[in-house]
Structures are given as C-alpha cells and as structure tokens.
PDB file of C-alpha atoms in Angstrom:
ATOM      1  CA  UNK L   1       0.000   0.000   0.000  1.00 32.00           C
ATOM      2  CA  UNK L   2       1.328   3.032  -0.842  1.00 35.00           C
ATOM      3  CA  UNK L   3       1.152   5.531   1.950  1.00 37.00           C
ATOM      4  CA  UNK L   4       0.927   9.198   1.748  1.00 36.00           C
ATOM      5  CA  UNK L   5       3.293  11.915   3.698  1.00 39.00           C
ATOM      6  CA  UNK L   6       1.982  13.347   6.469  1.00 41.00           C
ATOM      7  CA  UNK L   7       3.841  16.668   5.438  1.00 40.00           C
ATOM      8  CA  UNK L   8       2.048  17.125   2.004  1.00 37.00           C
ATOM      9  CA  UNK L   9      -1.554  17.153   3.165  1.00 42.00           C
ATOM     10  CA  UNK L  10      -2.417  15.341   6.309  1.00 63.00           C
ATOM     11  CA  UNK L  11      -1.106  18.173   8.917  1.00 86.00           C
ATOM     12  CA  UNK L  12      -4.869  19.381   9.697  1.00 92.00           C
ATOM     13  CA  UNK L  13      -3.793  23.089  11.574  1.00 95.00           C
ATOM     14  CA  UNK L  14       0.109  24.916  11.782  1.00 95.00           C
ATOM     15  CA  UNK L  15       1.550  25.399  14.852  1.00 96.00           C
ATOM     16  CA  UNK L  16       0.867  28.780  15.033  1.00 96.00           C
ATOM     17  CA  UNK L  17      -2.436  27.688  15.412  1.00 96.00           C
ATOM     18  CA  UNK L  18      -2.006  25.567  18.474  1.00 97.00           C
ATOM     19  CA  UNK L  19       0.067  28.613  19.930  1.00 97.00           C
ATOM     20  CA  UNK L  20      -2.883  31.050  19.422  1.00 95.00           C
ATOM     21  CA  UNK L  21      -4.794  28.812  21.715  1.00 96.00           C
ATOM     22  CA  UNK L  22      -1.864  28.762  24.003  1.00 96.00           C
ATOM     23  CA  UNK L  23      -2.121  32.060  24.494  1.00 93.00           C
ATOM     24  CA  UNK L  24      -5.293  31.596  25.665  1.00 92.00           C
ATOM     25  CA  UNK L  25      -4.870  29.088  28.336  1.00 94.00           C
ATOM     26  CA  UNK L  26      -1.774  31.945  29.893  1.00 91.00           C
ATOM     27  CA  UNK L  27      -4.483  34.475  29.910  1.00 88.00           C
ATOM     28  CA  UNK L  28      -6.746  32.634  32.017  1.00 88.00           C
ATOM     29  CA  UNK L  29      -4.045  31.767  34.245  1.00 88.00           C
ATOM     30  CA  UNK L  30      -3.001  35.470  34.206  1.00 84.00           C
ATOM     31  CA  UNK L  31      -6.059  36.642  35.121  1.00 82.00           C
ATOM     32  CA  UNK L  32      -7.161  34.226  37.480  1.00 84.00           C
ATOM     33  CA  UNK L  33      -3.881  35.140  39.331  1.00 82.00           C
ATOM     34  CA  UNK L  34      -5.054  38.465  39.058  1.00 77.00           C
ATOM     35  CA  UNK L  35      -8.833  37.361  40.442  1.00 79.00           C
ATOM     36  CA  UNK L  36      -6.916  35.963  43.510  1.00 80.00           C
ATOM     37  CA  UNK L  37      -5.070  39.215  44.298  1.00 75.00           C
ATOM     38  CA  UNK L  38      -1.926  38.334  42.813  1.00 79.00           C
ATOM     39  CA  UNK L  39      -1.985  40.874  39.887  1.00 69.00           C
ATOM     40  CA  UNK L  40       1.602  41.681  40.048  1.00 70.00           C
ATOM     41  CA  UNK L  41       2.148  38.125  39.271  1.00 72.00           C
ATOM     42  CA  UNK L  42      -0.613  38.328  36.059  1.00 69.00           C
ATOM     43  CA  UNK L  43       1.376  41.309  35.146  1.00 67.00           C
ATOM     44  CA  UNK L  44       4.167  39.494  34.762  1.00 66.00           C
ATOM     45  CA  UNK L  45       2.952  36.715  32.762  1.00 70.00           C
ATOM     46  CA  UNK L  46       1.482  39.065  30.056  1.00 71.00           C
ATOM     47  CA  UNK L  47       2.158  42.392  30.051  1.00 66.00           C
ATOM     48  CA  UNK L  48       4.904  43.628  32.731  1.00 60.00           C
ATOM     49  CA  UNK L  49       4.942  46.555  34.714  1.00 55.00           C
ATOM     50  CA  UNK L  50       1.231  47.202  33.349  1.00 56.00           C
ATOM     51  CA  UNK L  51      -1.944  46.960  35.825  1.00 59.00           C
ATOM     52  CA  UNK L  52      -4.886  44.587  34.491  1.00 56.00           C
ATOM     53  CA  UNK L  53      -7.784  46.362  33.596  1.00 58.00           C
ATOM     54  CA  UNK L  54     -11.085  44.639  35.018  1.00 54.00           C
ATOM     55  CA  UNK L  55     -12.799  46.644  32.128  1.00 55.00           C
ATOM     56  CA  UNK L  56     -10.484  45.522  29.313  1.00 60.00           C
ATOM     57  CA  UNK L  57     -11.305  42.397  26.807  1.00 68.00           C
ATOM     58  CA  UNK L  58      -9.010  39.635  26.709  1.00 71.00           C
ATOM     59  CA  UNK L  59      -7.947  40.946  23.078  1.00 74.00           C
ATOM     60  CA  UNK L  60      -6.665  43.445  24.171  1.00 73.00           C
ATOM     61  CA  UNK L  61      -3.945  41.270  26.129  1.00 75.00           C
ATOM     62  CA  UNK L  62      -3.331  38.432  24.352  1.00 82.00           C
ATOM     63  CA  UNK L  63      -1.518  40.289  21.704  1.00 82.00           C
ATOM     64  CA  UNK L  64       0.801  40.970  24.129  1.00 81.00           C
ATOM     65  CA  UNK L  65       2.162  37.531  25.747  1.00 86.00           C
ATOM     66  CA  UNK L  66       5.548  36.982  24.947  1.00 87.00           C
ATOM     67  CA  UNK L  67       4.949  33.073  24.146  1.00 92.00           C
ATOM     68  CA  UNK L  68       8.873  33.019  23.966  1.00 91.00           C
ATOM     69  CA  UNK L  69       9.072  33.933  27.638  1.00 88.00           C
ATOM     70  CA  UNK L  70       7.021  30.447  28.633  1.00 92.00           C
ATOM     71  CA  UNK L  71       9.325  27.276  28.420  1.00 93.00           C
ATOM     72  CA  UNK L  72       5.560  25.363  27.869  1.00 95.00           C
ATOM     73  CA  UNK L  73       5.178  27.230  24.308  1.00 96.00           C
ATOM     74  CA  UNK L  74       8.837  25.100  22.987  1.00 97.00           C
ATOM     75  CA  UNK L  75       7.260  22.106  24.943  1.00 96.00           C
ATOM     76  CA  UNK L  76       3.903  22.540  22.409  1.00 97.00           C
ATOM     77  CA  UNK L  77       6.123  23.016  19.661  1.00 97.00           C
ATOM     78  CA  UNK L  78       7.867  19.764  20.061  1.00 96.00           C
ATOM     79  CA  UNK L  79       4.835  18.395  20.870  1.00 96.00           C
ATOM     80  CA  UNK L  80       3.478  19.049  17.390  1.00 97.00           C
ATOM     81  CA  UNK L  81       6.257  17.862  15.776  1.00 96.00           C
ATOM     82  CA  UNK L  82       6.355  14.602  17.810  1.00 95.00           C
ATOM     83  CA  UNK L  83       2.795  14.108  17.572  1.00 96.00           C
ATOM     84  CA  UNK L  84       2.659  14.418  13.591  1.00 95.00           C
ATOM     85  CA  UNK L  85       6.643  13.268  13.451  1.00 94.00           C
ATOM     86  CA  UNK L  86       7.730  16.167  11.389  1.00 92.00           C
ATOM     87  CA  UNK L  87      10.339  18.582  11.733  1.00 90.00           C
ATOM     88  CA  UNK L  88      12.654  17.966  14.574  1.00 88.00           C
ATOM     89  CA  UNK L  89      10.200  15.144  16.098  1.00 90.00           C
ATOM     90  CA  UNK L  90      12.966  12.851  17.387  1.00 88.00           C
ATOM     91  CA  UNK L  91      14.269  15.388  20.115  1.00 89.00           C
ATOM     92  CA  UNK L  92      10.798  15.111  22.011  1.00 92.00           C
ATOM     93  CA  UNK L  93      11.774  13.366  25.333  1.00 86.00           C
ATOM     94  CA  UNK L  94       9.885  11.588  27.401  1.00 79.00           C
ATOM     95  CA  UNK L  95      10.172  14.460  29.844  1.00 78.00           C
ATOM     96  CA  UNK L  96       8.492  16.273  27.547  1.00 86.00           C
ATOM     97  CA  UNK L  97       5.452  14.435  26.945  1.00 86.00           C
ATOM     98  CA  UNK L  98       5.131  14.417  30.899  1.00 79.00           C
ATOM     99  CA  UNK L  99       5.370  18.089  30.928  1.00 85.00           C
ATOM    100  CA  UNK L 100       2.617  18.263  28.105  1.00 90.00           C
ATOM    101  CA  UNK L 101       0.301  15.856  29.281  1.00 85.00           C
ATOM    102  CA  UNK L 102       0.604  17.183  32.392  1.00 82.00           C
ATOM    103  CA  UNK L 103      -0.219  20.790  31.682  1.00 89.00           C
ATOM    104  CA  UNK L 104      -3.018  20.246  29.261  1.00 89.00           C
ATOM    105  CA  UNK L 105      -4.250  17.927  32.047  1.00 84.00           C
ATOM    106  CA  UNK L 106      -4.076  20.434  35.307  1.00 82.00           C
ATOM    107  CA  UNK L 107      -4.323  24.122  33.684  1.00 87.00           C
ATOM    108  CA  UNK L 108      -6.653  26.441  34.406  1.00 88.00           C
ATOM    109  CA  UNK L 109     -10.169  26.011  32.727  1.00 90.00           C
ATOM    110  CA  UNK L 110     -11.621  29.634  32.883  1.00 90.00           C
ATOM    111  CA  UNK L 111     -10.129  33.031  32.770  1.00 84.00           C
ATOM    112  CA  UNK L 112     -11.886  35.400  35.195  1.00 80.00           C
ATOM    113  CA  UNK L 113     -14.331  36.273  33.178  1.00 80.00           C
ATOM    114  CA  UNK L 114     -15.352  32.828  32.607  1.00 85.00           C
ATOM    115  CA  UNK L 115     -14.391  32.772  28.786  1.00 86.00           C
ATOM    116  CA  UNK L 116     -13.363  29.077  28.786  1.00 92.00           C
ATOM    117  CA  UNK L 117      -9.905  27.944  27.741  1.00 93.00           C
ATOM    118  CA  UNK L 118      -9.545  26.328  24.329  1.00 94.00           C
ATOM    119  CA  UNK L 119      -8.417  23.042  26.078  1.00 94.00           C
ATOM    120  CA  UNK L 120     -12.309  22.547  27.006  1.00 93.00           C
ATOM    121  CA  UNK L 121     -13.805  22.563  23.355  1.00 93.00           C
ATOM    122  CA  UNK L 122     -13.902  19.393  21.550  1.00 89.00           C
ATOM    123  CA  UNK L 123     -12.141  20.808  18.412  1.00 93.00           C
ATOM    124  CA  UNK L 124      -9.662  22.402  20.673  1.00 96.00           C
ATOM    125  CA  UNK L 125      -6.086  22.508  18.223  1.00 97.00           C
ATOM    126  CA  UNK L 126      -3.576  22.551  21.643  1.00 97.00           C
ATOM    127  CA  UNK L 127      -5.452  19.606  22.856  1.00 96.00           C
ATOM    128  CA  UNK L 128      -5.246  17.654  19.194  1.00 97.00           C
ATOM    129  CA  UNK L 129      -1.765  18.079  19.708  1.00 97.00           C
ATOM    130  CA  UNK L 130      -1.663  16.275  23.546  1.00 95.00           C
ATOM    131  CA  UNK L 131      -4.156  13.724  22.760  1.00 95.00           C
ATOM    132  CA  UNK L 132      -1.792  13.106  19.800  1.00 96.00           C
ATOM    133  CA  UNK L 133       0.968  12.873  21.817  1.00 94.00           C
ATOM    134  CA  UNK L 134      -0.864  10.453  24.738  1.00 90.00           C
ATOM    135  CA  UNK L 135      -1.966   8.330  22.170  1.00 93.00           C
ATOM    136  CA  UNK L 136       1.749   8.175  20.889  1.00 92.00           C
ATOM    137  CA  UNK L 137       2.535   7.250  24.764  1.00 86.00           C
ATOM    138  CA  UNK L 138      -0.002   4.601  25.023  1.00 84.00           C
ATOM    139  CA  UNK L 139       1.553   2.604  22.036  1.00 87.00           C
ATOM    140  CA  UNK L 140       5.286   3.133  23.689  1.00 82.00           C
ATOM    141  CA  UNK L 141       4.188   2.293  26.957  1.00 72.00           C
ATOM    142  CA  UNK L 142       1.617  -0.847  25.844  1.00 73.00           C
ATOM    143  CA  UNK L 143      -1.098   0.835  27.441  1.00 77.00           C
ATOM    144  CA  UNK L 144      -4.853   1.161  26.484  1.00 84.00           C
ATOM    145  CA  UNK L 145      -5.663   3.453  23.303  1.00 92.00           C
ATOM    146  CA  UNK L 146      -9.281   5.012  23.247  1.00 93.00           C
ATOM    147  CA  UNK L 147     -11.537   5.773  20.129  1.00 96.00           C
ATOM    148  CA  UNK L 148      -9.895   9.207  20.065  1.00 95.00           C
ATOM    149  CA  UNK L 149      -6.404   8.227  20.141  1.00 95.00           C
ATOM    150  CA  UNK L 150      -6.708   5.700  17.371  1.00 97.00           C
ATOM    151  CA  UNK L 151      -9.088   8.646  14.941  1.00 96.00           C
ATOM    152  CA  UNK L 152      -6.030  11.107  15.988  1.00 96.00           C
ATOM    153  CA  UNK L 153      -3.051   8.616  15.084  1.00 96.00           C
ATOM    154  CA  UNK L 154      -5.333   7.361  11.587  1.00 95.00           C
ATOM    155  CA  UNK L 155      -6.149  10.774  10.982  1.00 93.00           C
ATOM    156  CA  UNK L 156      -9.937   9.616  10.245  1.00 93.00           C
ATOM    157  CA  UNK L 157     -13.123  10.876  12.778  1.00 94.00           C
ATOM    158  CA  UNK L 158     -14.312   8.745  15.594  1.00 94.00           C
ATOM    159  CA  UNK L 159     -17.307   7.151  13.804  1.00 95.00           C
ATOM    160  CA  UNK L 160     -15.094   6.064  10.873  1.00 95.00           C
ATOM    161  CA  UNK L 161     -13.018   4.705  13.486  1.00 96.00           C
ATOM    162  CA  UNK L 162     -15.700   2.815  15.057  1.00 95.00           C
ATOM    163  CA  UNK L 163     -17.064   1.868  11.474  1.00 95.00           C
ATOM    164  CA  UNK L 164     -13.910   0.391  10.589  1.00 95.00           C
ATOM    165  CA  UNK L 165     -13.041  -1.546  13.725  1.00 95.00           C
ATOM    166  CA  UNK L 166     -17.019  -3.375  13.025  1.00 94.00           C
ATOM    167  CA  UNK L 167     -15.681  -4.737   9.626  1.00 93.00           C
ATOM    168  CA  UNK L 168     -12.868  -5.782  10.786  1.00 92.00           C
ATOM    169  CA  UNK L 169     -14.425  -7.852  13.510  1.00 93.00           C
ATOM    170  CA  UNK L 170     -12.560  -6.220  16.554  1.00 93.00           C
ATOM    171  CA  UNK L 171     -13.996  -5.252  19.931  1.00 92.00           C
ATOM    172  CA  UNK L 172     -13.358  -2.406  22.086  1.00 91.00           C
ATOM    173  CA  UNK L 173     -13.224  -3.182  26.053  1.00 87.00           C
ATOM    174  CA  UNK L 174     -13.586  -1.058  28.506  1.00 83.00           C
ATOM    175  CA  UNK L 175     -15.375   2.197  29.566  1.00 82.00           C
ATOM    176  CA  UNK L 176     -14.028   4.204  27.663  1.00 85.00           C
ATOM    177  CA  UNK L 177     -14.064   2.085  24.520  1.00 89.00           C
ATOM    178  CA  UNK L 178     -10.110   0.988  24.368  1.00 89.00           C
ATOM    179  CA  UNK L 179      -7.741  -1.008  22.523  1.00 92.00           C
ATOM    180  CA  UNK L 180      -4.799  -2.574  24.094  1.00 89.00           C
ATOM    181  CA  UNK L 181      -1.825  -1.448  22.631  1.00 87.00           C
ATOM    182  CA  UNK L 182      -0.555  -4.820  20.952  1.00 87.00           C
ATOM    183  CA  UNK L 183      -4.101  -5.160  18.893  1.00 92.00           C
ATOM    184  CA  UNK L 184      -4.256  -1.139  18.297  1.00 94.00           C
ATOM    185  CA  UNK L 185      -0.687  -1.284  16.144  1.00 93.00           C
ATOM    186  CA  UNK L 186      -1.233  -3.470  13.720  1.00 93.00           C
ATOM    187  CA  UNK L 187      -4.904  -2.072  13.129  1.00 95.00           C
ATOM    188  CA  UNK L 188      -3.045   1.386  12.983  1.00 96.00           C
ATOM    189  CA  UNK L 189      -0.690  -0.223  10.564  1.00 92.00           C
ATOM    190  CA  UNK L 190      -3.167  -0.911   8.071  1.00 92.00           C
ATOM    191  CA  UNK L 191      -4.156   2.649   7.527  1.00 92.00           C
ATOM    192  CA  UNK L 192      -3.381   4.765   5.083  1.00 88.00           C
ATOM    193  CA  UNK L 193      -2.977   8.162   7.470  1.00 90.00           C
ATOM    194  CA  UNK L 194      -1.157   6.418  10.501  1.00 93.00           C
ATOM    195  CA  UNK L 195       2.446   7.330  10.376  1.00 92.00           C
ATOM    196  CA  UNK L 196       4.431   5.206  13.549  1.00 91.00           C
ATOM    197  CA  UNK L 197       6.819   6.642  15.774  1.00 89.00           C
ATOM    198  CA  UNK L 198      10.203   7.232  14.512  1.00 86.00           C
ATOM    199  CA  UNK L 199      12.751   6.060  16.808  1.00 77.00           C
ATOM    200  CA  UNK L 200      13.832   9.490  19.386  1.00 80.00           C
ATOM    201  CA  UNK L 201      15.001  10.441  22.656  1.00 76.00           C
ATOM    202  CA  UNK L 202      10.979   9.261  23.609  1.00 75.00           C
ATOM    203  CA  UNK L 203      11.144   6.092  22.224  1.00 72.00           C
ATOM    204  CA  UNK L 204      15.057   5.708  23.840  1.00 69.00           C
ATOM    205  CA  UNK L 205      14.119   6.698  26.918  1.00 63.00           C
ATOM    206  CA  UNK L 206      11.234   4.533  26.973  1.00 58.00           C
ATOM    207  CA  UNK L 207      11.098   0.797  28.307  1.00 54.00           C
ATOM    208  CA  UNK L 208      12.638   0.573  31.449  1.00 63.00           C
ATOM    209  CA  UNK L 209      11.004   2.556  34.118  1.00 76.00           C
ATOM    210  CA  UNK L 210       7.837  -0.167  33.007  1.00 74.00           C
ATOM    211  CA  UNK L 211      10.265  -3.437  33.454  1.00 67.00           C
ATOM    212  CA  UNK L 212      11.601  -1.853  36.257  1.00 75.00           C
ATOM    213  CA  UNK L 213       7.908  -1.527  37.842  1.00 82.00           C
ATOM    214  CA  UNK L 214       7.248  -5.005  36.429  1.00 71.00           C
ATOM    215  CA  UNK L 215      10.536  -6.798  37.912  1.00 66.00           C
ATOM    216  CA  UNK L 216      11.181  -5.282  41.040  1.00 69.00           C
ATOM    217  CA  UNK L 217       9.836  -4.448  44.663  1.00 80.00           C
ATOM    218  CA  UNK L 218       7.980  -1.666  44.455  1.00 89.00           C
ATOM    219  CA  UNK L 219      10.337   0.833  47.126  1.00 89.00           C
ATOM    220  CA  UNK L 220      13.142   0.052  45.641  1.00 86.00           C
ATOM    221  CA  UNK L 221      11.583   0.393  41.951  1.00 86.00           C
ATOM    222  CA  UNK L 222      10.500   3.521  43.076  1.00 92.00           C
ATOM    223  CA  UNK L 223      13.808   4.790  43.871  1.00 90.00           C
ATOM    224  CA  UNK L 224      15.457   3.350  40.338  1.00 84.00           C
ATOM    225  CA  UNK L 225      12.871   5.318  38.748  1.00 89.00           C
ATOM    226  CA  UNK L 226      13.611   8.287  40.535  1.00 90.00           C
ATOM    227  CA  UNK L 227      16.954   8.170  40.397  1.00 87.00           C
ATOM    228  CA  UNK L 228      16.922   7.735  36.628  1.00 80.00           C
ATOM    229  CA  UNK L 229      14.410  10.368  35.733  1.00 82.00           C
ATOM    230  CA  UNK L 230      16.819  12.510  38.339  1.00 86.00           C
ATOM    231  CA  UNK L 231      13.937  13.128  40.939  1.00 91.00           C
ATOM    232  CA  UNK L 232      14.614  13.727  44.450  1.00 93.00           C
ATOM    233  CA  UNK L 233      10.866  13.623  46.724  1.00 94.00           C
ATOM    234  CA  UNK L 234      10.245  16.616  46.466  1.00 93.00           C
ATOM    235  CA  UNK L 235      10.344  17.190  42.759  1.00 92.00           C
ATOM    236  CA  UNK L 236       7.983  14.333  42.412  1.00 93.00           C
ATOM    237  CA  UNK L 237       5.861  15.202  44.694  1.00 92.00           C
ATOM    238  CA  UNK L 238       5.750  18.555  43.079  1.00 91.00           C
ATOM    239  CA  UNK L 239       5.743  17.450  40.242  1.00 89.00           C
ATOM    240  CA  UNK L 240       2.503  14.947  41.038  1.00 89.00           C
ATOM    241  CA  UNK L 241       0.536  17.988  43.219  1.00 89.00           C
ATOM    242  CA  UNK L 242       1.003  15.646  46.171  1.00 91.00           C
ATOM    243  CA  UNK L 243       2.442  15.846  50.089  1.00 91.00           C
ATOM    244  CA  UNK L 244       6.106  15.246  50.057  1.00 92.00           C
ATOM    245  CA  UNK L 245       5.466  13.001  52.867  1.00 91.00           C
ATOM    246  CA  UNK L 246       3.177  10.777  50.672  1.00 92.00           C
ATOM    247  CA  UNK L 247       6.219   9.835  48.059  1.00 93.00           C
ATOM    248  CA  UNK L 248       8.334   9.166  51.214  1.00 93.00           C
ATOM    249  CA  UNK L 249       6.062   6.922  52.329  1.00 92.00           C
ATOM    250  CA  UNK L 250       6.082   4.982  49.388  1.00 93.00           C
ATOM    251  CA  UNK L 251       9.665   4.794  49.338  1.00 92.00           C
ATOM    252  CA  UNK L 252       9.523   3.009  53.147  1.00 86.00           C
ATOM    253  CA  UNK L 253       9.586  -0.628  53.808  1.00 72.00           C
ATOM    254  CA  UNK L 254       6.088  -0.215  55.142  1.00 72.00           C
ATOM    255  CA  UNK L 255       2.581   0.015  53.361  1.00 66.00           C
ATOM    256  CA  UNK L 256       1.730   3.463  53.169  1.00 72.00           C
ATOM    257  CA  UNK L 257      -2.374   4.307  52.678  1.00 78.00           C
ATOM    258  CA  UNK L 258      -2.635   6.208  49.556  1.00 84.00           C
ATOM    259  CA  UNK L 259      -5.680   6.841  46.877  1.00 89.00           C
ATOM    260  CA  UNK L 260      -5.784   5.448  43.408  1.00 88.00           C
ATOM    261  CA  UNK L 261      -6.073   8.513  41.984  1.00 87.00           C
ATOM    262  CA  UNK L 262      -2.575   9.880  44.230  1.00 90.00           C
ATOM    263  CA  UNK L 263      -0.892   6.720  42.293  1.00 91.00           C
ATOM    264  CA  UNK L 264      -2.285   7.439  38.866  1.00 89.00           C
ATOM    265  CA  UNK L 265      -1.064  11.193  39.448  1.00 88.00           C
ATOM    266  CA  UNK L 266       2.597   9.771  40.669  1.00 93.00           C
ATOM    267  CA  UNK L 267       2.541   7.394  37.310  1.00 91.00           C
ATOM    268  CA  UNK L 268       1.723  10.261  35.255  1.00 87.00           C
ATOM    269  CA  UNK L 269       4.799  12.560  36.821  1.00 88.00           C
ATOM    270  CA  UNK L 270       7.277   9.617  36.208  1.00 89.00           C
ATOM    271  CA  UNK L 271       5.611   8.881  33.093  1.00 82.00           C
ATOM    272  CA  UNK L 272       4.993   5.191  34.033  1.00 86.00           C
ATOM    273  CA  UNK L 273       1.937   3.396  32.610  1.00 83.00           C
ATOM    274  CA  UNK L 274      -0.089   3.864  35.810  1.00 87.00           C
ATOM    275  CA  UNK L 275      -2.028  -0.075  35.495  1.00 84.00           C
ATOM    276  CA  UNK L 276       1.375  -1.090  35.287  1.00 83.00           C
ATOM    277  CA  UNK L 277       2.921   1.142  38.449  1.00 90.00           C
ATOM    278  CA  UNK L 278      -0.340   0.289  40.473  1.00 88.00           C
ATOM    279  CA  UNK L 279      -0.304  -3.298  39.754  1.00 86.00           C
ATOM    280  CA  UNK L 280       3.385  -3.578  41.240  1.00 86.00           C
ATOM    281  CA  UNK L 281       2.247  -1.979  44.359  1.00 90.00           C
ATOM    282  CA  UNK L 282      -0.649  -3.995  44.940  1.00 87.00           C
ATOM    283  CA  UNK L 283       1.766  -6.873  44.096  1.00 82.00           C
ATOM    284  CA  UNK L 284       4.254  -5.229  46.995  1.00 84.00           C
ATOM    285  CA  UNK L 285       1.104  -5.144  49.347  1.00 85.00           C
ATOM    286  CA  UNK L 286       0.236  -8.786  48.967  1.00 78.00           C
ATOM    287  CA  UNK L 287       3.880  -9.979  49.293  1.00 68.00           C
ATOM    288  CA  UNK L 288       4.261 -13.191  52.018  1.00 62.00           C
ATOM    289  CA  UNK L 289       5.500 -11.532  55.106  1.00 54.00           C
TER     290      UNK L 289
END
C-alpha cells in the first residue's frame, strides 16, 4: 500500500495555530492570578509593569504575551512535531510528553471572566496536539488506546473509526471504549494516514522505568525510577501535586495508605503506565510476610 506523507496534506492546523490557543490558556491563568489578588504576578505573565484592567477584553492582552518567555510554548512546539513526526520530532523526550500531558491535564479552565480555555472545546487545536501525543505514549508504553487516540493517530473521525473496527471484527473493552496497545498497532498499521513513531530520545528513553515496575519491589523500583528520571521527593511530589510526605512513604519498607487517583497522578509525573505502576504496588502489598 502506498502511503501518503503526512507533510504534504495530512497536517490538519500549523503550529501557530495551536500557539494562538496557548495564548489563551496563559491568559486565564493570568487573570485568574489576578482574580486571587496576585496581579503583580498576572502582570508578569502578560504584560509587565502594566496593571490589568477589570474593564479591558481579553484581546486586548493576548496580543501581548511573549509566548517566547514560557518554556511550555517550545514544549507545544515539540509536541506538534512529535505528535505528527515532522520537523525535529525525534528530540521530544519523554520528559516532555510528561510536561505536556501534564499541563493540558491540570491548567486552568476559565479566565476570570469565565471565557473558557480552548483546552475545554472538543475541536480544541492545543489539545489535538496532547491527545496526539498520549496516544503516541499509550503505544510506547503498551497501554490502552481510546476511540480518540486511534481517529487522531489514523487521521480519520471517531465514527469512521468505530465503522472500521465493526468490519474488521474487533472489539473495544472497557469504559471508555479501548484497545490494548498490541491489537491497536497493527490495526493502525493498516491505515493509510497512521504514520508510527520514529525512533527518538521518547522512544530511547522509553522501556525501562515499566520493566523496572514489572521486575522489582515496588520501594526500591521507586527509587530506580527516581533516580533515573533525576527526581529527588520533592520534585515528584511537586511534580505529582502531592504531600512530600506521601512519596516518602512509598519509598519506606512499610505500606503506606494512599488513593488510586494519588498513584495514577505519581505514574503520570514519572511517566509510568499507571495499570502497570499500580499493579506492582498492589503486588508489593500482597507480598508473604
């Protein structure tokens, strides 16, 4: 089958696209700061050494964020590349799609107005780009890919998606409808818009935190993983939104009582597929004492 470039008619918006959008998302954290009685510090984000009018419309700030002042806006820009593996795709780290997934995950919803922030509409072009890149990270880590993530890597809409997977006899599991990773490849392989993931500082810095998790005893796992990523506690715990003392804890010899959702938000800061980094801790749990 002959397959087409991505480059010469596939890439659905530019980047500068996705960055208009970003600028968005910093004015609602701007102002929000501002809302809280912080103003000095939305100053600073878009305009400095200027006082936010309560009376002026957002367009009349946006204009004026310095995207090249944000270390997020080079993060988005290799996260377009990686996503649709043009350009300079293969210097995307897995750092870096933490850092995305991360921020288009946790940022702020609603200016102060309550104009909502592009990452909340379906068509959204900033959150194409970190769906892209999840569903990227759910192949590399052999996680679960949902309807979404396989339209977004086929570059075909959700229905054909679903239309497709019918004929060719294969079920979805799972609420949201999922794939596992090994069965969503080689579908994704037989269309004519998937493009795979070139091999990248992602892809080589992929692997081994998951083995790690799968091998080892949770603690010391833990620390490996740390270690390697170059975390000390309180960068992951920072890094997670969590209590310092939680990721202590979980270092310790003894069982610490945490949430699921405090150990999916650890696996997403590490970057860990979070079935497989809760599994090994509920494997540590049930050791014989």
């Amino acid at each position: 089958m002959k397959r087409d470039t991505i480059e010469s008619f596939r890439l659905p918006f530019t980047i500068e696209e996705a960055l208009e959008e970003l600028r968005w998302v910093i004015w609602c954290s701007a102002s929000q700061l501002a809302l809280l009685g912080r103003s000095d510090l939305g100053d600073a984000m878009v305009i400095p050494d200027t006082d936010f009018g309560m009376n002026e419309t957002p367009e009349h700030y946006l204009p004026q964020i310095n995207l090249d002042a944000f270390d997020i806006t080079e993060t988005v820009r290799g996260g377009y590349n990686f996503a649709f593996q043009v350009n300079q795709h293969a210097a995307f780290s897995s750092d870096d799609i933490a850092d995305l997934m991360s921020f288009s995950g946790g940022s702020v919803r609603h200016s102060w107005s309550g104009d909502p922030s592009p990452l909340l509409r379906e068509e959204s072009k900033l959150g194409h780009v970190a769906d892209m890149v999840s569903a990227r990270a759910q192949l590399m880590t052999d996680g679960a890919l949902t309807i979404r993530h396989l339209s977004l890597l086929a570059n075909m809409t959700e229905a054909t998606v679903r239309s497709a997977l019918s004929a060719d006899g294969i079920k979805t599991e799972g609420r949201p409808a999922s794939l596992p990773a090994a069965r969503a490849e080689p579908w994704l392989r037989g269309r004519r818009g998937y493009v795979p993931t070139a091999a990248g500082k992602a892809l080589d810095q992929w692997g081994t935190p998951d083995a790690i998790f799968r091998a080892g005893v949770f603690p010391k796992a833990l620390e490996e993983v740390m270690r390697d990523r170059n975390l000390e506690v309180a960068d992951l715990a920072q890094r997670a939104g969590l209590d310092s003392d939680l990721v202590t804890g979980l270092l310790g010899s003894e069982p610490t009582d945490v949430s699921v959702q405090s150990m999916i938000r650890i696996a997403v800061a590490l970057f860990v597929n979070p079935e497989i980094f809760f599994g090994s801790y509920m494997r540590y749990l049930d050791r014989p004492k």
